[in-house]
């Protein structure tokens, strides 16, 4: 038992950056080191463990960017040119016969000797099938040069890159059918609360359906994690101990609920007994209480239970932590400034992540920002970040974090 932090007696709240930094330090101390080589189709959302270096020039040979005619500009002096070959994508052309042009299609190799491609719209085909050109020609026009995208030996994606459709496409274009990736992070998801019941069952008095479990399990799966769904944990110390002990070998225990002030914090007690515990009061809204620690050596993050709080704290704290465990360096989501389309008159002592949208170029916010209202986030396109201690007049710049930046 090693209490690390006590809940702030002074009432001072931990700034979001400080909490993130602590979590990233924890992640850096426990990197996932195992790697595996997996088929491209299974790499989506994973983190690259090797440097992806090009073994090809891309494109491998100069090719045509247009449907048209390939020619040597010096051969064109106003006299129509005969067509000496037709080159489709996939063909291996002959060198261009002097004094001729070649019919060529997009993606086809430009024949040796040709130095430009003219698009078919600017070609005049005569009755004898010879071709002349209506516009001035420029060397290199409509030719995609060899190696324009990448050349042999070039670093295309460094280790630590998060893989999505674009990165996988790039790997495919280099001929890779497998990549070395960091093994999936194993996350156990626990929903705490006596009031919780799973959807599909009849709702009893005082009960609510467990929504956080669905949010987190789906989100983690999208992120490429291996999720073990540990279901609902009643607010009971004995069951908390037993359940934690039975979670098996995971990289993170992620729980929701049971960290609000005034509630018996059974997770906290169990962590204090068999690990270590930090209880943070964060300058974040929705959010604020967050549990962070270890149970028998396994890292634990306890998010607040209100659905919008779970969402915000996962997006801004737990997600970056999970990415960093896999070696991703830049874990901050994209933020950009937009003019506020609303007024914020009362400065808060916590940083607010309002669920908002962009309408006519301005950030607008959902009418109900209660931490219990998940619908605000379904309506929203992102988080509008209002810094602590600030007010906003309409038109003032405010940060916007698109939700689709973080929901993967
Ligand atoms: P707690 O952090 O346990 O005090 O929970 C704060 C609020 O979030 C309470 O209103 C809980 O009923 C609600 N809540 C906690 N966990 C969940 C969950 N898994 N799904 C939906 N609501 C939850
Ligand atoms: Mg609870």
CSV table of C-alpha atoms and ligand atoms in Angstrom, one decimal:
chain,number,residue,atom,x,y,z
A,1,UNK,CA,0.0,0.0,0.0
A,2,UNK,CA,1.5,3.3,-1.1
A,3,UNK,CA,-0.8,6.3,-1.2
A,4,UNK,CA,0.7,8.6,-3.8
A,5,UNK,CA,-1.7,11.6,-3.7
A,6,UNK,CA,-4.4,12.6,-1.4
A,7,UNK,CA,-7.5,14.3,-2.6
A,8,UNK,CA,-6.6,18.0,-2.7
A,9,UNK,CA,-7.4,19.4,0.7
A,10,UNK,CA,-6.6,22.9,-0.4
A,11,UNK,CA,-9.2,22.7,-3.1
A,12,UNK,CA,-6.6,23.4,-5.7
A,13,UNK,CA,-7.5,21.6,-8.9
A,14,UNK,CA,-4.9,19.9,-11.1
A,15,UNK,CA,-4.7,21.5,-14.6
A,16,UNK,CA,-5.5,19.3,-17.5
A,17,UNK,CA,-1.9,19.5,-18.9
A,18,UNK,CA,-0.5,18.4,-15.5
A,19,UNK,CA,-2.8,15.4,-15.4
A,20,UNK,CA,-2.0,14.5,-19.0
A,21,UNK,CA,1.7,14.8,-18.3
A,22,UNK,CA,1.5,12.5,-15.3
A,23,UNK,CA,-0.4,10.0,-17.3
A,24,UNK,CA,2.1,10.2,-20.2
A,25,UNK,CA,4.9,9.7,-17.7
A,26,UNK,CA,3.1,6.6,-16.4
A,27,UNK,CA,2.7,5.4,-20.0
A,28,UNK,CA,6.4,6.0,-20.8
A,29,UNK,CA,7.3,3.9,-17.7
A,30,UNK,CA,5.3,1.0,-19.0
A,31,UNK,CA,5.6,0.8,-22.8
A,32,UNK,CA,4.2,-2.1,-24.6
A,33,UNK,CA,7.3,-3.7,-26.0
A,34,UNK,CA,6.0,-6.8,-27.7
A,35,UNK,CA,5.7,-6.5,-31.5
A,36,UNK,CA,4.0,-8.7,-34.0
A,37,UNK,CA,4.0,-8.9,-37.8
A,38,UNK,CA,0.4,-8.9,-39.0
A,39,UNK,CA,-1.4,-8.7,-42.3
A,40,UNK,CA,-2.2,-5.3,-43.6
A,41,UNK,CA,-6.0,-6.0,-43.2
A,42,UNK,CA,-5.5,-6.4,-39.5
A,43,UNK,CA,-3.3,-3.3,-39.0
A,44,UNK,CA,-6.1,-0.6,-38.9
A,45,UNK,CA,-5.8,1.4,-35.7
A,46,UNK,CA,-2.6,-0.2,-34.7
A,47,UNK,CA,0.8,1.4,-34.1
A,48,UNK,CA,3.7,0.8,-36.4
A,49,UNK,CA,6.7,-0.8,-34.6
A,50,UNK,CA,9.1,-0.6,-37.5
A,51,UNK,CA,10.3,2.3,-39.7
A,52,UNK,CA,8.6,1.8,-43.0
A,53,UNK,CA,11.3,2.4,-45.5
A,54,UNK,CA,10.7,2.4,-49.2
A,55,UNK,CA,12.1,-0.5,-51.2
A,56,UNK,CA,10.7,1.0,-54.4
A,57,UNK,CA,10.6,4.2,-56.4
A,58,UNK,CA,7.0,5.3,-56.5
A,59,UNK,CA,6.0,5.5,-59.2
A,60,UNK,CA,8.5,2.9,-60.4
A,61,UNK,CA,8.7,4.5,-63.9
A,62,UNK,CA,7.4,7.8,-65.4
A,63,UNK,CA,3.8,7.4,-66.2
A,64,UNK,CA,1.1,9.4,-67.9
A,65,UNK,CA,-1.2,11.6,-65.8
A,66,UNK,CA,-3.7,11.9,-68.7
A,67,UNK,CA,-5.4,10.0,-71.5
A,68,UNK,CA,-3.6,11.5,-74.6
A,69,UNK,CA,-0.5,11.3,-76.7
A,70,UNK,CA,3.1,10.9,-75.7
A,71,UNK,CA,5.7,12.5,-78.0
A,72,UNK,CA,9.1,14.0,-78.2
A,73,UNK,CA,8.6,17.8,-78.4
A,74,UNK,CA,11.4,18.2,-80.9
A,75,UNK,CA,9.5,15.9,-83.3
A,76,UNK,CA,6.5,18.3,-83.4
A,77,UNK,CA,7.0,21.0,-85.9
A,78,UNK,CA,3.4,21.5,-87.1
A,79,UNK,CA,3.3,18.4,-89.3
A,80,UNK,CA,0.9,15.7,-88.0
A,81,UNK,CA,2.6,12.7,-86.4
A,82,UNK,CA,1.7,9.1,-87.0
A,83,UNK,CA,0.7,7.0,-84.0
A,84,UNK,CA,3.3,4.2,-83.6
A,85,UNK,CA,1.9,2.4,-80.6
A,86,UNK,CA,-0.9,2.3,-78.1
A,87,UNK,CA,0.1,2.1,-74.4
A,88,UNK,CA,-2.4,1.1,-71.8
A,89,UNK,CA,-1.8,1.0,-68.0
A,90,UNK,CA,-0.2,-2.4,-67.4
A,91,UNK,CA,1.7,-2.4,-70.8
A,92,UNK,CA,5.5,-2.4,-71.2
A,93,UNK,CA,6.0,0.0,-74.1
A,94,UNK,CA,8.6,0.0,-76.8
A,95,UNK,CA,10.9,3.1,-77.0
A,96,UNK,CA,9.1,5.8,-79.0
A,97,UNK,CA,10.0,5.6,-82.7
A,98,UNK,CA,11.4,8.9,-83.8
A,99,UNK,CA,9.0,11.2,-85.7
A,100,UNK,CA,5.9,9.5,-84.2
A,101,UNK,CA,3.7,9.8,-81.2
A,102,UNK,CA,2.1,7.1,-79.0
A,103,UNK,CA,-1.5,6.9,-77.9
A,104,UNK,CA,-1.3,6.7,-74.1
A,105,UNK,CA,-3.7,6.2,-71.2
A,106,UNK,CA,-3.6,7.4,-67.6
A,107,UNK,CA,-1.2,5.4,-65.5
A,108,UNK,CA,0.6,3.8,-68.5
A,109,UNK,CA,4.4,4.0,-68.6
A,110,UNK,CA,5.7,6.8,-70.8
A,111,UNK,CA,7.8,5.3,-73.5
A,112,UNK,CA,11.5,6.0,-73.6
A,113,UNK,CA,12.3,8.9,-75.8
A,114,UNK,CA,9.0,10.8,-75.1
A,115,UNK,CA,9.3,13.9,-73.1
A,116,UNK,CA,5.7,15.1,-72.9
A,117,UNK,CA,2.1,13.9,-72.9
A,118,UNK,CA,-0.6,16.0,-74.4
A,119,UNK,CA,-4.1,15.4,-73.3
A,120,UNK,CA,-6.5,14.1,-75.9
A,121,UNK,CA,-8.7,17.2,-75.6
A,122,UNK,CA,-5.9,19.1,-77.3
A,123,UNK,CA,-5.2,16.6,-80.0
A,124,UNK,CA,-6.6,16.8,-83.5
A,125,UNK,CA,-7.0,13.4,-85.2
A,126,UNK,CA,-6.8,13.6,-89.0
A,127,UNK,CA,-8.5,11.3,-91.5
A,128,UNK,CA,-5.2,9.5,-92.0
A,129,UNK,CA,-5.1,8.9,-88.3
A,130,UNK,CA,-2.1,11.1,-87.8
A,131,UNK,CA,-2.3,13.5,-84.9
A,132,UNK,CA,-1.5,17.2,-84.5
A,133,UNK,CA,-1.7,19.4,-81.4
A,134,UNK,CA,-3.6,22.6,-80.9
A,135,UNK,CA,-1.7,24.0,-77.9
A,136,UNK,CA,1.9,24.8,-77.1
A,137,UNK,CA,3.7,21.8,-75.5
A,138,UNK,CA,6.0,21.9,-72.5
A,139,UNK,CA,8.7,19.4,-71.6
A,140,UNK,CA,7.5,17.1,-68.8
A,141,UNK,CA,3.9,18.0,-69.0
A,142,UNK,CA,1.4,15.4,-67.8
A,143,UNK,CA,4.2,13.1,-66.9
A,144,UNK,CA,4.4,11.8,-63.3
A,145,UNK,CA,8.1,11.4,-62.9
A,146,UNK,CA,9.7,8.2,-61.5
A,147,UNK,CA,10.0,8.5,-57.7
A,148,UNK,CA,7.8,11.5,-57.4
A,149,UNK,CA,6.1,10.1,-54.3
A,150,UNK,CA,9.1,8.3,-52.8
A,151,UNK,CA,12.4,6.8,-53.7
A,152,UNK,CA,14.3,3.7,-52.6
A,153,UNK,CA,15.6,4.1,-49.1
A,154,UNK,CA,13.4,6.9,-48.1
A,155,UNK,CA,11.7,6.8,-44.6
A,156,UNK,CA,8.0,6.9,-45.4
A,157,UNK,CA,6.4,6.3,-42.0
A,158,UNK,CA,8.4,6.2,-38.8
A,159,UNK,CA,7.9,3.7,-36.0
A,160,UNK,CA,5.2,5.1,-33.6
A,161,UNK,CA,2.9,6.1,-36.5
A,162,UNK,CA,-0.8,5.3,-35.9
A,163,UNK,CA,-2.0,3.3,-38.8
A,164,UNK,CA,-5.3,4.2,-40.6
A,165,UNK,CA,-6.6,3.7,-44.1
A,166,UNK,CA,-4.2,6.2,-45.6
A,167,UNK,CA,-1.0,4.7,-44.0
A,168,UNK,CA,-2.2,1.2,-44.9
A,169,UNK,CA,-2.7,2.4,-48.5
A,170,UNK,CA,0.8,3.7,-48.5
A,171,UNK,CA,2.2,0.5,-47.2
A,172,UNK,CA,0.2,-1.4,-49.9
A,173,UNK,CA,1.6,0.9,-52.6
A,174,UNK,CA,5.1,-0.1,-51.5
A,175,UNK,CA,4.1,-3.7,-51.9
A,176,UNK,CA,3.9,-4.6,-48.2
A,177,UNK,CA,1.3,-7.2,-47.2
A,178,UNK,CA,2.4,-7.2,-43.6
A,179,UNK,CA,3.7,-4.7,-41.1
A,180,UNK,CA,5.4,-5.0,-37.8
A,181,UNK,CA,3.1,-3.4,-35.2
A,182,UNK,CA,3.0,-3.0,-31.4
A,183,UNK,CA,0.8,-5.7,-29.9
A,184,UNK,CA,-2.7,-4.7,-29.0
A,185,UNK,CA,-3.1,-3.0,-25.6
A,186,UNK,CA,-5.3,-5.2,-23.4
A,187,UNK,CA,-7.8,-3.1,-21.6
A,188,UNK,CA,-10.3,-4.4,-19.0
A,189,UNK,CA,-13.4,-2.2,-18.9
A,190,UNK,CA,-15.4,-2.1,-15.6
A,191,UNK,CA,-18.6,-0.2,-15.0
A,192,UNK,CA,-19.1,0.5,-11.4
A,193,UNK,CA,-22.5,1.3,-9.8
A,194,UNK,CA,-25.3,-0.5,-8.0
A,195,UNK,CA,-27.8,1.4,-10.2
A,196,UNK,CA,-26.5,0.0,-13.4
A,197,UNK,CA,-28.2,-2.7,-15.5
A,198,UNK,CA,-27.5,-3.9,-19.0
A,199,UNK,CA,-29.7,-2.9,-21.9
A,200,UNK,CA,-32.1,-5.6,-22.9
A,201,UNK,CA,-33.1,-6.2,-19.3
A,202,UNK,CA,-36.2,-4.7,-17.7
A,203,UNK,CA,-35.4,-1.5,-15.8
A,204,UNK,CA,-36.1,-1.8,-12.1
A,205,UNK,CA,-36.7,1.0,-9.6
A,206,UNK,CA,-33.7,3.2,-9.2
A,207,UNK,CA,-31.9,1.6,-12.1
A,208,UNK,CA,-30.4,3.1,-15.2
A,209,UNK,CA,-28.9,1.3,-18.3
A,210,UNK,CA,-25.2,1.0,-18.5
A,211,UNK,CA,-24.1,3.3,-21.4
A,212,UNK,CA,-20.5,3.9,-20.5
A,213,UNK,CA,-19.6,0.3,-21.1
A,214,UNK,CA,-20.8,0.5,-24.7
A,215,UNK,CA,-19.1,3.9,-25.3
A,216,UNK,CA,-15.7,2.6,-24.0
A,217,UNK,CA,-15.8,-0.9,-25.4
A,218,UNK,CA,-16.6,0.4,-28.9
A,219,UNK,CA,-14.1,3.2,-28.7
A,220,UNK,CA,-11.3,1.0,-27.5
A,221,UNK,CA,-12.1,-1.5,-30.2
A,222,UNK,CA,-11.9,1.2,-32.8
A,223,UNK,CA,-8.5,2.2,-31.3
A,224,UNK,CA,-7.2,-1.2,-31.9
A,225,UNK,CA,-7.2,-2.3,-28.3
A,226,UNK,CA,-8.0,-5.8,-27.1
A,227,UNK,CA,-11.0,-5.2,-24.9
A,228,UNK,CA,-12.0,-7.5,-22.1
A,229,UNK,CA,-15.4,-6.4,-21.0
A,230,UNK,CA,-15.6,-7.0,-17.3
A,231,UNK,CA,-19.2,-5.9,-17.0
A,232,UNK,CA,-20.9,-4.2,-14.0
A,233,UNK,CA,-19.2,-4.0,-10.7
A,234,UNK,CA,-21.5,-3.4,-7.7
A,235,UNK,CA,-20.6,-0.8,-5.1
A,236,UNK,CA,-19.2,-3.3,-2.7
A,237,UNK,CA,-15.7,-3.6,-1.4
A,238,UNK,CA,-15.5,-7.4,-1.3
A,239,UNK,CA,-16.8,-7.8,-4.9
A,240,UNK,CA,-14.4,-5.0,-6.0
A,241,UNK,CA,-11.5,-6.9,-4.6
A,242,UNK,CA,-12.5,-10.2,-6.1
A,243,UNK,CA,-13.3,-8.7,-9.5
A,244,UNK,CA,-10.1,-6.8,-9.7
A,245,UNK,CA,-8.1,-9.9,-8.8
A,246,UNK,CA,-9.9,-12.0,-11.4
A,247,UNK,CA,-9.2,-9.7,-14.4
A,248,UNK,CA,-6.3,-11.7,-15.5
A,249,UNK,CA,-3.4,-10.3,-17.5
A,250,UNK,CA,-4.3,-6.9,-18.9
A,251,UNK,CA,-2.3,-3.7,-19.6
A,252,UNK,CA,-4.9,-1.3,-18.1
A,253,UNK,CA,-7.9,-1.5,-16.0
A,254,UNK,CA,-10.3,1.2,-17.0
A,255,UNK,CA,-13.3,1.8,-14.8
A,256,UNK,CA,-16.1,4.3,-14.7
A,257,UNK,CA,-18.0,5.6,-11.8
A,258,UNK,CA,-17.5,5.5,-8.1
A,259,UNK,CA,-15.1,8.4,-7.9
A,260,UNK,CA,-17.5,11.2,-7.1
A,261,UNK,CA,-17.0,13.1,-3.9
A,262,UNK,CA,-19.0,11.7,-1.1
A,263,UNK,CA,-19.4,8.3,-2.5
A,264,UNK,CA,-17.8,5.3,-1.0
A,265,UNK,CA,-14.9,4.7,-3.3
A,266,UNK,CA,-14.5,1.0,-3.2
A,267,UNK,CA,-12.1,1.0,-6.2
A,268,UNK,CA,-9.9,3.4,-4.3
A,269,UNK,CA,-9.9,1.3,-1.1
A,270,UNK,CA,-9.0,-1.8,-3.1
A,271,UNK,CA,-6.2,0.0,-4.9
A,272,UNK,CA,-4.8,1.3,-1.6
A,273,UNK,CA,-4.8,-2.2,-0.2
A,274,UNK,CA,-3.0,-3.9,-3.0
A,275,UNK,CA,-1.3,-1.3,-5.1
A,276,UNK,CA,-1.2,2.4,-5.2
A,277,UNK,CA,-3.7,5.2,-5.7
A,278,UNK,CA,-3.8,8.8,-6.7
A,279,UNK,CA,-7.1,10.6,-6.5
A,280,UNK,CA,-7.0,13.7,-8.7
A,281,UNK,CA,-9.3,16.6,-8.7
A,282,UNK,CA,-9.0,18.0,-12.2
A,283,UNK,CA,-9.7,21.4,-13.5
A,284,UNK,CA,-11.9,19.9,-16.2
A,285,UNK,CA,-15.6,20.0,-16.8
A,286,UNK,CA,-17.3,17.7,-17.3
A,287,UNK,CA,-15.0,15.5,-15.3
A,288,UNK,CA,-13.1,16.5,-12.2
A,289,UNK,CA,-12.6,13.4,-10.1
A,290,UNK,CA,-10.2,10.8,-11.6
A,291,UNK,CA,-8.6,7.8,-10.0
A,292,UNK,CA,-5.2,6.7,-11.1
A,293,UNK,CA,-3.1,4.0,-9.7
A,294,UNK,CA,-2.1,0.3,-9.8
A,295,UNK,CA,-3.7,-2.9,-8.7
A,296,UNK,CA,-1.1,-5.7,-8.2
A,297,UNK,CA,1.1,-3.9,-10.7
A,298,UNK,CA,-1.6,-3.3,-13.3
A,299,UNK,CA,-2.2,0.3,-14.1
A,300,UNK,CA,-5.7,1.5,-13.3
A,301,UNK,CA,-7.5,4.6,-14.6
A,302,UNK,CA,-10.9,5.3,-13.0
A,303,UNK,CA,-13.0,7.8,-15.0
A,304,UNK,CA,-15.9,9.7,-13.6
A,305,UNK,CA,-19.3,7.9,-14.3
A,306,UNK,CA,-21.4,10.7,-15.7
A,307,UNK,CA,-21.6,9.8,-19.4
A,308,UNK,CA,-20.3,13.1,-20.7
A,309,UNK,CA,-17.6,13.1,-18.1
A,310,UNK,CA,-16.5,9.6,-19.2
A,311,UNK,CA,-16.4,10.8,-22.8
A,312,UNK,CA,-14.4,13.9,-22.1
A,313,UNK,CA,-11.9,12.4,-19.7
A,314,UNK,CA,-11.4,9.4,-22.0
A,315,UNK,CA,-10.8,11.6,-25.0
A,316,UNK,CA,-8.4,14.0,-23.4
A,317,UNK,CA,-6.6,11.8,-20.9
A,318,UNK,CA,-7.1,8.0,-21.2
A,319,UNK,CA,-6.8,7.9,-25.0
A,320,UNK,CA,-3.5,9.8,-25.1
A,321,UNK,CA,-2.3,7.5,-22.3
A,322,UNK,CA,-3.2,4.4,-24.4
A,323,UNK,CA,-1.6,5.7,-27.5
A,324,UNK,CA,1.6,6.6,-25.6
A,325,UNK,CA,1.8,3.1,-24.1
A,326,UNK,CA,2.1,2.0,-27.8
A,327,UNK,CA,4.9,4.5,-28.5
A,328,UNK,CA,2.9,7.2,-30.2
A,329,UNK,CA,4.8,10.5,-29.6
A,330,UNK,CA,2.2,13.1,-30.6
A,331,UNK,CA,-0.9,12.2,-28.7
A,332,UNK,CA,-2.6,15.6,-28.6
A,333,UNK,CA,-5.7,15.8,-30.7
A,334,UNK,CA,-5.9,18.5,-33.4
A,335,UNK,CA,-7.3,21.8,-32.1
A,336,UNK,CA,-8.1,24.8,-34.3
A,337,UNK,CA,-9.4,28.2,-33.5
A,338,UNK,CA,-12.9,29.3,-34.5
A,339,UNK,CA,-14.9,32.3,-33.6
A,340,UNK,CA,-17.4,31.6,-30.7
A,341,UNK,CA,-21.0,31.7,-31.8
A,342,UNK,CA,-22.1,32.0,-28.2
A,343,UNK,CA,-21.4,34.1,-25.1
A,344,UNK,CA,-19.6,32.8,-22.1
A,345,UNK,CA,-20.2,35.3,-19.3
A,346,UNK,CA,-19.1,33.5,-16.2
A,347,UNK,CA,-15.4,32.5,-16.0
A,348,UNK,CA,-15.1,28.9,-14.5
A,349,UNK,CA,-12.3,27.5,-12.4
A,350,UNK,CA,-12.3,24.4,-14.6
A,351,UNK,CA,-11.5,24.0,-18.3
A,352,UNK,CA,-14.7,23.3,-20.1
A,353,UNK,CA,-15.2,20.9,-22.9
A,354,UNK,CA,-18.5,22.0,-24.3
A,355,UNK,CA,-20.2,19.7,-26.8
A,356,UNK,CA,-20.5,21.9,-29.9
A,357,UNK,CA,-20.7,22.2,-33.6
A,358,UNK,CA,-19.6,24.5,-36.3
A,359,UNK,CA,-22.4,26.5,-37.8
A,360,UNK,CA,-21.7,29.2,-40.4
A,361,UNK,CA,-18.0,29.1,-39.4
A,362,UNK,CA,-18.7,29.6,-35.7
A,363,UNK,CA,-18.7,27.3,-32.7
A,364,UNK,CA,-22.2,26.8,-31.2
A,365,UNK,CA,-22.9,24.7,-28.2
A,366,UNK,CA,-25.6,22.2,-27.3
A,367,UNK,CA,-28.3,23.8,-25.1
A,368,UNK,CA,-27.8,21.3,-22.3
A,369,UNK,CA,-24.2,20.8,-21.1
A,370,UNK,CA,-25.0,18.7,-18.1
A,371,UNK,CA,-22.4,16.0,-17.5
A,372,UNK,CA,-25.2,13.4,-17.5
A,373,UNK,CA,-26.4,14.2,-21.0
A,374,UNK,CA,-24.7,12.0,-23.6
A,375,UNK,CA,-27.0,13.3,-26.2
A,376,UNK,CA,-25.1,16.6,-26.2
A,377,UNK,CA,-22.2,14.6,-27.7
A,378,UNK,CA,-24.3,12.8,-30.2
A,379,UNK,CA,-25.5,16.2,-31.5
A,380,UNK,CA,-22.0,17.6,-31.4
A,381,UNK,CA,-19.1,17.6,-33.9
A,382,UNK,CA,-16.5,18.4,-31.4
A,383,UNK,CA,-15.4,19.9,-28.1
A,384,UNK,CA,-15.3,23.6,-27.7
A,385,UNK,CA,-12.5,24.2,-25.2
A,386,UNK,CA,-13.1,27.1,-22.9
A,387,UNK,CA,-10.1,27.8,-20.8
A,388,UNK,CA,-10.4,28.3,-17.0
A,389,UNK,CA,-10.9,31.9,-15.9
A,390,UNK,CA,-12.0,33.2,-19.2
A,391,UNK,CA,-15.1,34.8,-20.6
A,392,UNK,CA,-16.1,34.9,-24.3
A,393,UNK,CA,-17.9,37.4,-26.3
A,394,UNK,CA,-19.5,36.3,-29.5
A,395,UNK,CA,-16.8,36.3,-32.2
A,396,UNK,CA,-13.9,35.7,-29.7
A,397,UNK,CA,-11.5,32.9,-30.8
A,398,UNK,CA,-12.0,29.6,-29.1
A,399,UNK,CA,-10.4,26.1,-29.6
A,400,UNK,CA,-12.4,23.4,-31.3
A,401,UNK,CA,-11.4,19.7,-31.1
A,402,UNK,CA,-13.3,17.7,-33.7
A,403,UNK,CA,-14.8,14.5,-32.3
A,404,UNK,CA,-13.8,12.4,-35.2
A,405,UNK,CA,-10.1,13.3,-34.3
A,406,UNK,CA,-10.4,11.4,-31.1
A,407,UNK,CA,-13.0,8.8,-31.8
A,408,UNK,CA,-10.6,6.3,-33.3
B,1,LIG,P1,-20.4,8.0,-10.0
B,1,LIG,O1,-19.2,8.5,-10.7
B,1,LIG,O2,-20.4,6.6,-9.8
B,1,LIG,O3,-20.8,8.8,-8.9
B,1,LIG,O4,-21.5,8.3,-11.1
B,1,LIG,C1,-21.9,9.6,-11.5
B,1,LIG,C2,-23.2,9.5,-12.3
B,1,LIG,O5,-22.9,8.8,-13.5
B,1,LIG,C3,-24.3,8.9,-11.7
B,1,LIG,O6,-25.5,9.5,-12.0
B,1,LIG,C4,-24.3,7.5,-12.2
B,1,LIG,O7,-25.6,6.9,-12.2
B,1,LIG,C5,-23.9,7.7,-13.6
B,1,LIG,N1,-23.2,6.6,-14.2
B,1,LIG,C6,-22.2,5.9,-13.6
B,1,LIG,N2,-21.8,4.9,-14.4
B,1,LIG,C7,-22.6,4.9,-15.5
B,1,LIG,C8,-22.6,4.0,-16.6
B,1,LIG,N3,-21.8,3.0,-16.7
B,1,LIG,N4,-23.6,4.3,-17.5
B,1,LIG,C9,-24.4,5.4,-17.4
B,1,LIG,N5,-24.4,6.2,-16.3
B,1,LIG,C10,-23.5,6.0,-15.4
B,2,LIG,MG1,-21.4,5.2,-8.8
